[in-house]
Coordinates of C-alpha atoms in Angstrom, one line a residue:
M1 CA 22.4 9.8 11.1
K2 CA 19.3 11.5 12.1
L3 CA 16.1 9.5 10.6
R4 CA 12.8 11.6 8.9
L5 CA 9.6 10.3 10.4
A6 CA 6.3 10.9 9.6
L7 CA 3.3 9.6 11.1
F8 CA 0.0 9.6 9.6
V9 CA -3.8 8.3 10.9
A10 CA -5.2 5.7 8.6
V11 CA -8.2 6.7 7.2
A12 CA -11.5 4.6 6.9
A13 CA -9.8 1.9 8.3
L14 CA -12.9 -0.4 8.3
Y15 CA -13.5 -2.8 5.2
V16 CA -16.5 -2.3 3.1
P17 CA -17.3 -5.1 2.0
A18 CA -17.2 -6.3 -1.7
G19 CA -20.4 -7.2 -3.2
A20 CA -21.1 -8.2 -6.3
I21 CA -17.9 -7.9 -7.5
A22 CA -18.9 -10.8 -10.1
D23 CA -21.4 -9.1 -12.0
G24 CA -18.9 -6.4 -12.7
V25 CA -20.0 -3.8 -9.9
S26 CA -17.3 -2.1 -8.2
P27 CA -17.1 -1.7 -4.6
A28 CA -16.3 0.9 -2.4
P29 CA -12.7 0.6 -1.4
T30 CA -10.8 1.6 1.7
V31 CA -7.7 4.4 1.8
T32 CA -5.3 4.5 4.5
W33 CA -2.2 6.0 4.9
S34 CA 1.2 4.8 5.6
I35 CA 2.0 4.2 9.7
R36 CA 5.1 5.5 9.1
N37 CA 7.8 6.0 7.0
D38 CA 11.4 7.4 7.2
T39 CA 14.9 7.1 4.7
S40 CA 17.4 4.7 6.7
P41 CA 20.9 4.8 6.6
P42 CA 22.8 2.7 3.8
L43 CA 21.4 -1.4 4.5
R44 CA 25.5 -2.5 4.5
D45 CA 25.3 -0.3 8.0
L46 CA 22.3 -2.0 9.4
A47 CA 23.7 -5.4 9.1
T48 CA 22.7 -8.1 11.8
A49 CA 23.7 -11.6 11.5
P50 CA 21.0 -14.2 11.2
V51 CA 19.4 -15.7 14.3
L52 CA 19.7 -19.4 14.3
E53 CA 17.0 -20.6 16.8
P54 CA 18.0 -24.4 18.6
G55 CA 16.2 -27.1 18.6
P56 CA 13.3 -28.7 16.0
A57 CA 12.7 -26.3 13.2
R58 CA 9.9 -23.7 13.3
E59 CA 7.5 -23.7 10.6
I60 CA 6.3 -20.5 9.1
P61 CA 2.4 -21.4 8.3
L62 CA 0.5 -21.4 5.1
R63 CA -2.8 -20.5 6.8
I64 CA -5.7 -23.0 5.7
V65 CA -9.3 -21.6 5.3
E66 CA -11.6 -22.5 7.9
G67 CA -15.3 -23.9 7.4
L68 CA -16.0 -24.0 3.7
P69 CA -17.8 -26.8 1.9
E70 CA -16.5 -30.4 1.4
K71 CA -15.0 -30.3 -1.4
P72 CA -16.3 -32.7 -4.2
P73 CA -13.9 -35.7 -4.8
S74 CA -11.4 -35.6 -7.8
P75 CA -12.7 -36.9 -11.4
G76 CA -9.5 -38.9 -11.3
V77 CA -8.9 -38.6 -14.9
P78 CA -5.3 -38.0 -17.2
D79 CA -4.9 -34.7 -17.7
P80 CA -6.5 -33.7 -21.6
R81 CA -3.5 -31.1 -22.2
R82 CA -0.3 -32.9 -20.6
Q83 CA 2.6 -33.4 -22.1
T84 CA 4.1 -36.7 -21.9
E85 CA 7.6 -36.3 -23.4
T86 CA 10.5 -34.2 -22.4
R87 CA 11.4 -33.9 -26.3
P88 CA 8.6 -34.2 -28.5
I89 CA 10.0 -32.4 -31.6
E90 CA 13.3 -34.5 -33.0
G91 CA 16.2 -31.8 -34.0
G92 CA 14.4 -28.9 -32.2
P93 CA 16.8 -26.0 -29.8
A94 CA 17.3 -27.6 -26.7
T95 CA 16.8 -25.8 -23.2
P96 CA 19.9 -23.8 -22.7
P97 CA 22.3 -25.2 -19.5
P98 CA 23.0 -22.3 -17.0
I99 CA 25.4 -20.0 -17.2
I100 CA 25.6 -19.8 -13.0
N101 CA 24.7 -21.8 -11.3
I102 CA 25.5 -21.1 -7.7
E103 CA 24.1 -21.7 -3.8
G104 CA 21.7 -19.4 -2.4
V105 CA 20.8 -18.6 1.4
G106 CA 20.3 -21.8 3.5
N107 CA 18.4 -22.4 6.6
V108 CA 20.3 -20.6 8.6
N109 CA 17.0 -19.3 10.6
G110 CA 16.3 -22.7 11.5
V111 CA 12.9 -22.4 9.8
L112 CA 10.2 -24.2 7.1
P113 CA 9.5 -23.9 4.3
P114 CA 11.8 -21.6 2.6
D115 CA 9.2 -19.9 0.3
T116 CA 12.7 -19.2 -2.0
E117 CA 12.2 -15.4 -3.9
G118 CA 14.8 -13.1 -5.6
D119 CA 15.0 -10.6 -8.7
V120 CA 17.4 -10.1 -10.6
G121 CA 19.1 -6.2 -11.7
P122 CA 21.8 -4.3 -13.6
D123 CA 24.2 -5.5 -11.0
F124 CA 23.1 -7.9 -8.6
Y125 CA 21.0 -11.0 -7.7
V126 CA 19.2 -10.2 -4.5
Q127 CA 17.6 -13.5 -2.5
W128 CA 15.2 -13.5 0.4
I129 CA 14.2 -16.6 2.0
N130 CA 12.3 -17.1 5.2
L131 CA 14.3 -15.4 7.4
S132 CA 16.7 -13.8 5.7
F133 CA 18.3 -12.4 2.7
A134 CA 21.2 -11.5 0.9
V135 CA 22.9 -9.9 -2.7
F136 CA 25.0 -11.2 -5.2
D137 CA 27.1 -10.0 -8.0
K138 CA 25.0 -11.5 -10.7
T139 CA 28.4 -12.4 -13.0
D140 CA 30.4 -14.2 -9.7
P141 CA 30.0 -17.7 -10.5
G142 CA 31.5 -18.8 -7.7
G143 CA 28.2 -17.2 -5.4
T144 CA 29.8 -15.9 -2.7
P145 CA 27.2 -13.1 -1.0
V146 CA 28.4 -9.2 -1.5
F147 CA 26.4 -8.8 1.3
G148 CA 24.6 -10.7 3.9
P149 CA 22.9 -13.3 4.7
V150 CA 21.3 -11.1 7.3
N151 CA 18.0 -11.5 9.2
G152 CA 15.0 -10.0 6.9
N153 CA 13.9 -7.1 9.4
T154 CA 17.2 -5.8 9.2
I155 CA 16.7 -3.3 6.9
W156 CA 14.4 -1.5 9.4
A157 CA 16.6 -1.6 12.3
G158 CA 15.9 2.2 14.1
F159 CA 13.2 2.2 12.3
G160 CA 10.6 1.6 15.3
G161 CA 7.1 -0.3 15.3
V162 CA 6.2 -4.0 14.2
C163 CA 8.7 -3.7 10.9
Q164 CA 11.4 -3.3 13.3
N165 CA 10.5 -5.5 15.9
T166 CA 9.4 -8.5 14.3
N167 CA 10.6 -11.0 11.5
N168 CA 8.0 -13.0 10.0
G169 CA 8.8 -13.9 5.7
D170 CA 6.5 -14.5 3.6
P171 CA 9.1 -12.1 1.4
I172 CA 9.1 -10.2 -2.0
V173 CA 11.9 -9.0 -3.7
L174 CA 11.6 -6.9 -7.0
Y175 CA 13.7 -4.9 -9.4
D176 CA 11.4 -1.9 -10.5
H177 CA 13.4 -1.6 -14.2
L178 CA 11.2 1.7 -14.7
A179 CA 12.5 3.4 -11.5
D180 CA 16.4 1.8 -11.0
R181 CA 15.0 0.8 -7.4
W182 CA 14.7 -2.3 -5.4
L183 CA 11.6 -3.5 -3.3
L184 CA 12.2 -5.4 -0.4
S185 CA 8.7 -6.5 1.4
Q186 CA 7.7 -9.0 4.2
F187 CA 4.7 -9.2 6.1
A188 CA 4.2 -9.1 10.1
V189 CA 1.7 -11.5 11.5
N190 CA -0.9 -10.8 13.5
S191 CA -0.6 -7.0 12.9
G192 CA -2.5 -7.0 9.3
V193 CA 0.5 -4.6 8.4
Q194 CA 3.1 -4.6 5.3
C195 CA 6.8 -3.8 5.7
I196 CA 8.1 -2.3 2.0
A197 CA 11.4 -0.7 1.6
I198 CA 12.6 1.1 -1.7
S199 CA 16.1 1.4 -2.3
T200 CA 17.0 5.1 -3.3
T201 CA 19.9 4.0 -5.9
S202 CA 20.2 1.6 -7.9
D203 CA 22.5 0.0 -5.1
P204 CA 20.7 -2.6 -2.9
T205 CA 23.3 -2.5 -0.1
G206 CA 22.4 1.4 -0.3
P207 CA 19.9 3.6 1.7
Y208 CA 16.1 2.8 1.7
H209 CA 13.1 5.0 2.0
R210 CA 11.3 2.4 4.6
Y211 CA 7.0 2.0 5.0
E212 CA 4.9 0.7 7.3
F213 CA 1.1 -0.3 6.1
T214 CA -2.3 -1.6 7.7
V215 CA -2.9 -3.5 5.0
T216 CA -5.7 -5.8 6.7
P217 CA -6.6 -4.1 10.3
G218 CA -7.5 -6.4 13.1
G219 CA -6.4 -9.5 10.9
Q220 CA -3.5 -11.2 8.8
N221 CA -2.3 -10.4 5.5
D222 CA -1.4 -13.9 4.3
Y223 CA 0.9 -14.9 1.6
P224 CA 1.4 -11.1 -0.1
K225 CA 1.9 -10.8 -3.6
I226 CA 3.0 -7.9 -4.8
G227 CA 3.5 -6.6 -9.0
L228 CA 5.1 -3.5 -10.2
W229 CA 3.1 -1.6 -12.6
P230 CA 3.6 1.9 -13.9
D231 CA 0.8 3.4 -11.5
G232 CA 1.5 1.4 -7.9
Y233 CA 2.8 -1.5 -6.8
Y234 CA -0.1 -3.9 -6.5
L235 CA -0.7 -6.3 -3.8
S236 CA -2.7 -9.5 -3.0
T237 CA -3.5 -11.0 -0.1
R238 CA -5.3 -14.0 1.9
D239 CA -6.8 -12.0 4.9
F240 CA -7.8 -13.8 7.8
P241 CA -9.7 -14.2 10.1
V242 CA -12.0 -15.4 6.6
A243 CA -15.5 -12.9 7.6
D244 CA -17.1 -11.5 4.3
G245 CA -14.1 -11.7 2.7
L246 CA -10.9 -13.8 1.7
A247 CA -9.1 -12.5 -1.5
G248 CA -7.7 -8.8 -0.9
A249 CA -6.5 -6.7 -3.7
G250 CA -4.5 -3.5 -3.3
V251 CA -2.6 -0.8 -4.3
F252 CA 0.6 1.0 -2.4
E253 CA 1.3 4.6 -4.4
R254 CA 4.3 4.5 -5.8
D255 CA 5.3 7.8 -7.0
E256 CA 5.3 9.1 -3.4
M257 CA 7.3 5.8 -2.0
L258 CA 9.9 6.3 -4.7
V259 CA 10.8 9.8 -3.6
G260 CA 10.3 8.8 0.2
N261 CA 6.9 10.4 1.0
P262 CA 3.8 9.1 3.1
A263 CA 1.8 7.4 0.6
R264 CA -1.5 6.1 0.1
F265 CA -2.6 2.5 -0.4
V266 CA -6.2 1.3 -1.5
K267 CA -7.6 -1.6 -1.3
F268 CA -10.6 -3.8 -2.1
E269 CA -11.7 -7.0 -0.4
L270 CA -13.8 -9.9 -2.5
E271 CA -16.6 -11.6 -0.5
C272 CA -16.5 -14.7 0.3
L273 CA -19.3 -17.0 -0.3
A274 CA -19.9 -20.9 -0.4
N275 CA -19.1 -21.5 -3.9
D276 CA -17.6 -18.6 -5.1
C277 CA -14.6 -18.1 -2.3
V278 CA -11.3 -16.4 -3.9
D279 CA -7.9 -18.1 -2.7
G280 CA -4.9 -16.7 -3.6
F281 CA -4.7 -15.0 -6.8
Q282 CA -2.1 -12.7 -8.7
P283 CA -1.7 -9.1 -9.3
S284 CA 0.7 -8.8 -12.7
H285 CA 3.8 -8.5 -13.0
L286 CA 5.2 -6.3 -15.6
E287 CA 8.6 -7.0 -17.2
G288 CA 10.1 -4.9 -20.0
P289 CA 8.1 -2.0 -21.7
P290 CA 5.4 -0.4 -19.8
P291 CA 1.6 -0.6 -21.3
P292 CA -0.3 2.2 -22.7
A293 CA -1.0 5.3 -19.7
G294 CA -4.1 3.9 -18.1
T295 CA -4.2 0.3 -18.4
P296 CA -5.4 -1.4 -15.0
N297 CA -3.7 -3.8 -13.8
T298 CA -5.2 -7.4 -14.3
F299 CA -5.6 -10.1 -11.7
V300 CA -5.6 -14.0 -11.9
K301 CA -6.6 -16.6 -10.7
D302 CA -6.7 -20.0 -11.9
W303 CA -10.2 -21.7 -11.5
D304 CA -11.2 -25.8 -11.0
D305 CA -14.9 -25.7 -11.5
D306 CA -15.5 -29.1 -10.1
F307 CA -12.7 -27.9 -6.9
N308 CA -14.0 -24.0 -6.3
A309 CA -17.3 -23.9 -7.4
T310 CA -20.3 -26.3 -9.1
G311 CA -19.0 -27.4 -12.1
A312 CA -21.2 -25.6 -14.2
L313 CA -19.2 -24.0 -16.0
P314 CA -15.3 -24.6 -18.0
D315 CA -12.1 -24.4 -16.1
R316 CA -11.3 -20.8 -16.4
Y317 CA -8.9 -18.1 -15.7
R318 CA -11.2 -15.4 -13.7
L319 CA -9.5 -11.8 -14.3
W320 CA -10.3 -8.8 -12.5
D321 CA -9.3 -4.9 -13.8
F322 CA -7.7 -2.5 -11.0
S323 CA -7.7 0.6 -11.6
V324 CA -6.1 3.9 -10.0
D325 CA -6.3 7.8 -10.5
W326 CA -4.0 8.9 -7.3
T327 CA -4.9 12.8 -8.8
V328 CA -7.8 12.7 -6.3
D329 CA -8.0 12.6 -2.9
P330 CA -9.4 9.6 -2.0
P331 CA -8.0 8.0 -4.6
G332 CA -10.3 7.3 -7.3
A333 CA -9.9 3.2 -8.1
T334 CA -12.3 0.5 -9.4
F335 CA -11.5 -3.6 -9.0
V336 CA -13.9 -5.3 -11.5
E337 CA -14.6 -9.0 -13.0
I338 CA -13.8 -8.9 -16.5
A339 CA -15.1 -11.8 -18.9
G340 CA -12.7 -15.0 -17.6
V341 CA -10.9 -17.2 -20.2
P342 CA -11.5 -20.6 -20.3
T343 CA -9.0 -23.5 -20.7
S344 CA -8.6 -25.3 -23.6
A345 CA -9.0 -28.4 -21.6
D346 CA -10.4 -29.0 -18.3
F347 CA -7.4 -29.6 -15.0
D348 CA -7.5 -31.1 -11.9
Q349 CA -6.6 -28.7 -9.0
D350 CA -7.1 -31.3 -6.6
M351 CA -3.6 -33.2 -5.4
C352 CA -4.4 -35.9 -2.7
G353 CA -7.7 -34.2 -1.4
F354 CA -8.3 -31.1 -0.3
F355 CA -5.5 -29.2 1.9
V356 CA -3.7 -32.4 1.9
R357 CA 0.0 -31.6 3.0
N358 CA 1.3 -35.2 3.0
C359 CA 1.0 -35.9 -0.6
I360 CA 4.4 -35.7 -3.2
P361 CA 6.1 -39.1 -2.3
Q362 CA 10.3 -38.5 -1.3
P363 CA 13.0 -41.8 -1.7
G364 CA 13.7 -43.1 1.8
T365 CA 10.3 -41.5 4.2
A366 CA 6.9 -42.1 4.2
Q367 CA 6.7 -38.3 5.1
G368 CA 5.5 -36.2 1.5
L369 CA 5.4 -32.6 1.2
D370 CA 3.0 -30.0 0.6
P371 CA 1.7 -29.8 -3.0
I372 CA 0.5 -25.9 -2.4
D373 CA -2.2 -26.6 -5.4
E374 CA -5.0 -24.7 -4.2
L375 CA -2.7 -21.2 -5.1
T376 CA -1.9 -19.3 -8.7
M377 CA 1.8 -19.7 -8.0
Y378 CA 4.1 -16.5 -8.3
R379 CA 4.6 -14.7 -10.9
A380 CA 1.6 -13.2 -13.2
Q381 CA 4.4 -12.1 -15.5
F382 CA 2.9 -9.6 -17.9
R383 CA 4.8 -8.4 -21.3
Q384 CA 4.0 -5.3 -23.8
F385 CA 4.6 -6.0 -27.5
P386 CA 3.8 -3.7 -30.4
T387 CA 0.8 -6.2 -31.5
H388 CA -0.5 -7.7 -27.9
Q389 CA -0.1 -7.8 -24.1
T390 CA 0.8 -11.6 -22.6
L391 CA -0.1 -12.2 -19.3
L392 CA 1.6 -15.8 -17.9
V393 CA -0.1 -17.8 -15.4
N394 CA 1.2 -21.4 -13.8
H395 CA -0.3 -23.5 -11.1
T396 CA -0.3 -27.5 -9.8
V397 CA -2.7 -29.7 -11.0
D398 CA -2.8 -33.6 -10.8
A399 CA -1.5 -34.5 -14.5
T400 CA -2.4 -38.0 -14.4
G401 CA -5.7 -38.7 -12.0
G402 CA -3.8 -40.9 -9.5
D403 CA -2.3 -37.6 -7.9
V404 CA 0.7 -37.2 -9.8
A405 CA 1.8 -33.4 -10.1
G406 CA 2.3 -31.3 -12.9
V407 CA 2.4 -28.1 -13.7
R408 CA -0.5 -26.6 -16.0
W409 CA 0.9 -22.9 -17.7
A410 CA -1.2 -20.6 -20.1
E411 CA -0.3 -17.6 -22.1
L412 CA -3.2 -15.7 -22.1
R413 CA -3.2 -12.6 -25.1
N414 CA -4.7 -9.2 -25.3
T415 CA -4.9 -7.5 -28.9
G416 CA -7.5 -4.9 -27.3
A417 CA -10.4 -6.2 -27.8
G418 CA -9.8 -8.6 -24.6
W419 CA -7.7 -11.6 -22.8
T420 CA -8.1 -14.6 -24.8
L421 CA -6.2 -18.0 -24.3
H422 CA -3.1 -18.4 -27.1
Q423 CA -2.0 -21.7 -25.5
D424 CA -2.1 -24.3 -22.1
G425 CA -0.5 -26.8 -21.5
T426 CA 0.2 -29.4 -18.9
Y427 CA 4.2 -30.4 -18.1
A428 CA 4.3 -33.9 -16.8
P429 CA 6.5 -35.9 -19.0
A430 CA 6.3 -39.4 -18.2
G431 CA 8.0 -41.5 -15.5
G432 CA 6.8 -40.7 -12.5
D433 CA 7.9 -37.9 -11.1
N434 CA 5.9 -34.8 -9.5
R435 CA 6.7 -31.5 -10.7
W436 CA 4.9 -28.8 -8.8
M437 CA 5.7 -25.2 -7.1
G438 CA 6.1 -23.7 -10.5
S439 CA 7.2 -20.2 -11.8
I440 CA 7.0 -18.8 -15.5
A441 CA 8.6 -16.1 -17.8
M442 CA 8.8 -14.7 -21.6
D443 CA 11.5 -13.4 -22.6
Q444 CA 11.4 -10.7 -25.0
Q445 CA 11.5 -12.5 -28.3
G446 CA 8.7 -14.3 -26.5
N447 CA 10.5 -17.3 -25.3
I448 CA 9.3 -19.2 -22.2
A449 CA 11.0 -21.0 -19.5
L450 CA 9.5 -22.6 -16.7
G451 CA 10.7 -23.6 -13.3
Y452 CA 9.8 -25.6 -10.8
S453 CA 10.4 -28.3 -8.0
V454 CA 10.6 -32.0 -8.6
S455 CA 10.2 -35.3 -6.6
S456 CA 8.7 -38.8 -6.5
G457 CA 9.6 -42.1 -4.7
A458 CA 12.6 -42.4 -6.8
T459 CA 14.2 -38.8 -7.3
F460 CA 15.1 -36.5 -3.9
P461 CA 13.4 -33.2 -3.8
S462 CA 15.8 -31.8 -6.6
V463 CA 15.5 -28.0 -9.0
R464 CA 14.5 -28.1 -12.9
Y465 CA 13.2 -25.9 -15.9
T466 CA 12.1 -26.5 -18.9
S467 CA 11.5 -24.0 -22.6
R468 CA 9.9 -23.9 -25.6
R469 CA 10.9 -21.0 -28.3
A470 CA 8.8 -18.3 -29.5
G471 CA 8.0 -20.4 -32.6
D472 CA 7.3 -24.3 -31.3
P473 CA 4.1 -25.5 -31.4
L474 CA 1.5 -24.4 -28.7
G475 CA 0.7 -25.6 -25.8
M476 CA 4.3 -27.8 -25.7
M477 CA 7.5 -26.9 -23.6
P478 CA 9.4 -29.2 -26.1
G479 CA 13.2 -28.2 -25.0
G480 CA 13.8 -30.5 -22.6
E481 CA 14.4 -30.6 -18.8
V482 CA 17.6 -29.0 -17.4
D483 CA 19.0 -30.0 -13.6
L484 CA 19.6 -27.0 -12.2
I485 CA 20.7 -29.2 -9.1
A486 CA 19.7 -32.8 -8.3
G487 CA 19.0 -33.2 -4.5
T488 CA 20.4 -36.2 -2.8
G489 CA 18.4 -36.3 0.4
H490 CA 14.7 -35.6 1.9
Q491 CA 12.7 -33.9 4.5
T492 CA 11.6 -35.7 7.7
S493 CA 9.5 -33.0 8.8
G494 CA 5.7 -34.3 10.1
S495 CA 4.4 -30.6 8.7
H496 CA 5.1 -31.8 5.1
R497 CA 6.0 -28.2 4.3
W498 CA 7.8 -27.0 1.2
G499 CA 7.5 -23.8 -0.1
D500 CA 4.8 -21.9 -1.0
Y501 CA 6.5 -20.2 -4.1
S502 CA 9.2 -19.8 -6.5
T503 CA 10.9 -17.1 -8.9
M504 CA 11.7 -17.0 -12.3
S505 CA 12.5 -13.6 -13.6
V506 CA 13.4 -11.7 -16.9
D507 CA 17.3 -9.6 -16.4
P508 CA 16.4 -6.1 -17.2
E509 CA 19.6 -5.4 -18.9
D510 CA 19.6 -7.6 -22.2
G511 CA 15.9 -8.9 -22.0
C512 CA 16.7 -12.4 -22.1
T513 CA 18.5 -14.1 -19.3
F514 CA 16.1 -16.1 -17.3
W515 CA 16.8 -16.3 -13.6
F516 CA 15.2 -18.8 -11.2
T517 CA 15.5 -19.7 -6.9
Q518 CA 13.9 -22.8 -6.0
E519 CA 14.7 -25.1 -2.7
Y520 CA 16.0 -29.0 -2.7
V521 CA 17.6 -31.1 -0.1
E522 CA 21.2 -31.8 0.0
T523 CA 21.3 -33.9 3.0
S524 CA 17.8 -36.0 4.5
G525 CA 17.1 -34.0 7.7
N526 CA 13.9 -32.6 10.0
A527 CA 14.2 -29.4 7.8
N528 CA 17.8 -29.6 6.1
W529 CA 16.4 -27.6 2.1
K530 CA 19.0 -25.5 0.6
T531 CA 18.8 -23.1 -2.2
R532 CA 19.7 -22.8 -6.0
I533 CA 20.1 -19.5 -7.8
G534 CA 20.7 -19.9 -11.9
S535 CA 20.4 -18.5 -15.0
F536 CA 20.4 -19.6 -18.6
V537 CA 19.2 -17.3 -21.7
M538 CA 17.7 -18.5 -25.4
P539 CA 20.8 -17.6 -27.0
E540 CA 19.2 -16.3 -30.1
C541 CA 17.7 -13.5 -28.1
L542 CA 20.9 -12.1 -27.3
G543 CA 22.1 -9.0 -29.2
Q544 CA 18.9 -9.3 -31.6
I545 CA 18.3 -6.0 -34.1
F546 CA 14.6 -5.3 -34.8
A547 CA 14.0 -3.4 -38.0
D548 CA 13.3 -0.3 -36.3
G549 CA 16.6 -0.4 -34.3
F550 CA 15.8 -1.8 -31.4
E551 CA 17.9 -3.4 -29.1
S552 CA 18.1 -6.4 -26.7
G553 CA 17.9 -4.9 -23.2
D554 CA 15.9 -1.8 -24.2
T555 CA 13.0 -2.0 -21.7
T556 CA 11.4 1.7 -23.0
S557 CA 10.6 1.5 -26.9
W558 CA 10.3 -2.0 -28.0
S559 CA 8.8 -2.8 -31.4
G560 CA 9.3 -6.2 -32.5
S561 CA 7.3 -8.9 -33.2
V562 CA 6.3 -12.6 -31.7
P563 CA 4.5 -15.0 -33.4

């Protein structure tokens, strides 16, 4: 099959510093074209086996920001929002057990960490870990992949350039339910390139429109995160080397990518100041019905004022609205910080000291695990309801004041007058287990599920999840914990690296079923991690018919109500 190739020269390749982001003034963005694009043969025809690298596992690093001022000591006080009981409400509905509970892709490439990532579509679950991905039949309880695992860059075979010739990971998988397509993406280290592939149909093993974008010219687009929005695929990055900026915010031209045309990319960068250096924020990711036309994509970052700045303000969630107009050339775009949302009580972002990786204990070894406490966790899920919008956030905190990790989670709401805090809490039941690297999502009924890693001196690295119903008391996850898989071994790698993110998502077919993928350890070793994929559902969500005739699974015209 002859591939179509279009090569475009980047426009305005140099960055314009962000300037006065904090005072609401939007800087001028940079606008570039896709470097190359084509349409591939079916993915199933490009398959190549994963490459296992001999010897000790190779680390895929998360870059550390050098040269920032030393952070103040941790406050060392218990989190005021800590939930210490797993089931604080007697007789309340329990967190449901798994429906599907299968093995995901293991360490077939000899690397760490896995950066466990995936999403669910009408028929399939696609999981991508560093550096391989596989496709699963979502109804198969046996978990045999229908495709893969294959190397991540398999999808760019024959494409040319760094996307074909490198396989560097930091993967993203999104099912675009608005278009019934799949988005697969990874970065290319030290090139500033983001490789993106958009399926031409709902079949994740079919052909893809393939793209190479330079998103960080002359640098590295570390930790890229992508969120679906009606007018674009929105991107956040950690840009290195750090000069004027660290946090990048961009958007890809979704409409053109869905049909395989050359596409534009618009990017802003936040100025990095000594006490105001935003690191690791997230774009909103849409699940369910789209918001009103013209609604900006809101980026969010948890902000511990003691850790990040001067301690002069309460802890909060910082927010930026990103708007783009593709009807003009160059596209009109603004990226403006809006009013932040204070938390109900301060949290302590600092686990074991600034960027200390050997923090989360494991049984049988002195080697700890990375708490990944400096970054907001993936995803920041957005959901549109008739009376309001929701934005879910989660991040790792010191729950006890003594370096025991818990997951601080928050639901922000916008009823039309701006974002406010609807509820927040820190999930850290008593007993000494650390819970971290969470991912959170809400179903169409307003129920919430939170998944995470668990480990302590008595508990091997494991996968658990918890839940709350829409009508539960605010700030609580009272459903209790469920083990998706209990670990039976520890990791001995001296790099201490664990995953950098995991993924909780909601099945677009029913709007109710949660899917979670995360890592664990079965057999002790240098990097013997394995991964798990599980699904579960709050049964009262399924089959619900609302007064206006809406039925569960309708992603276009939801008009029920949520407490």
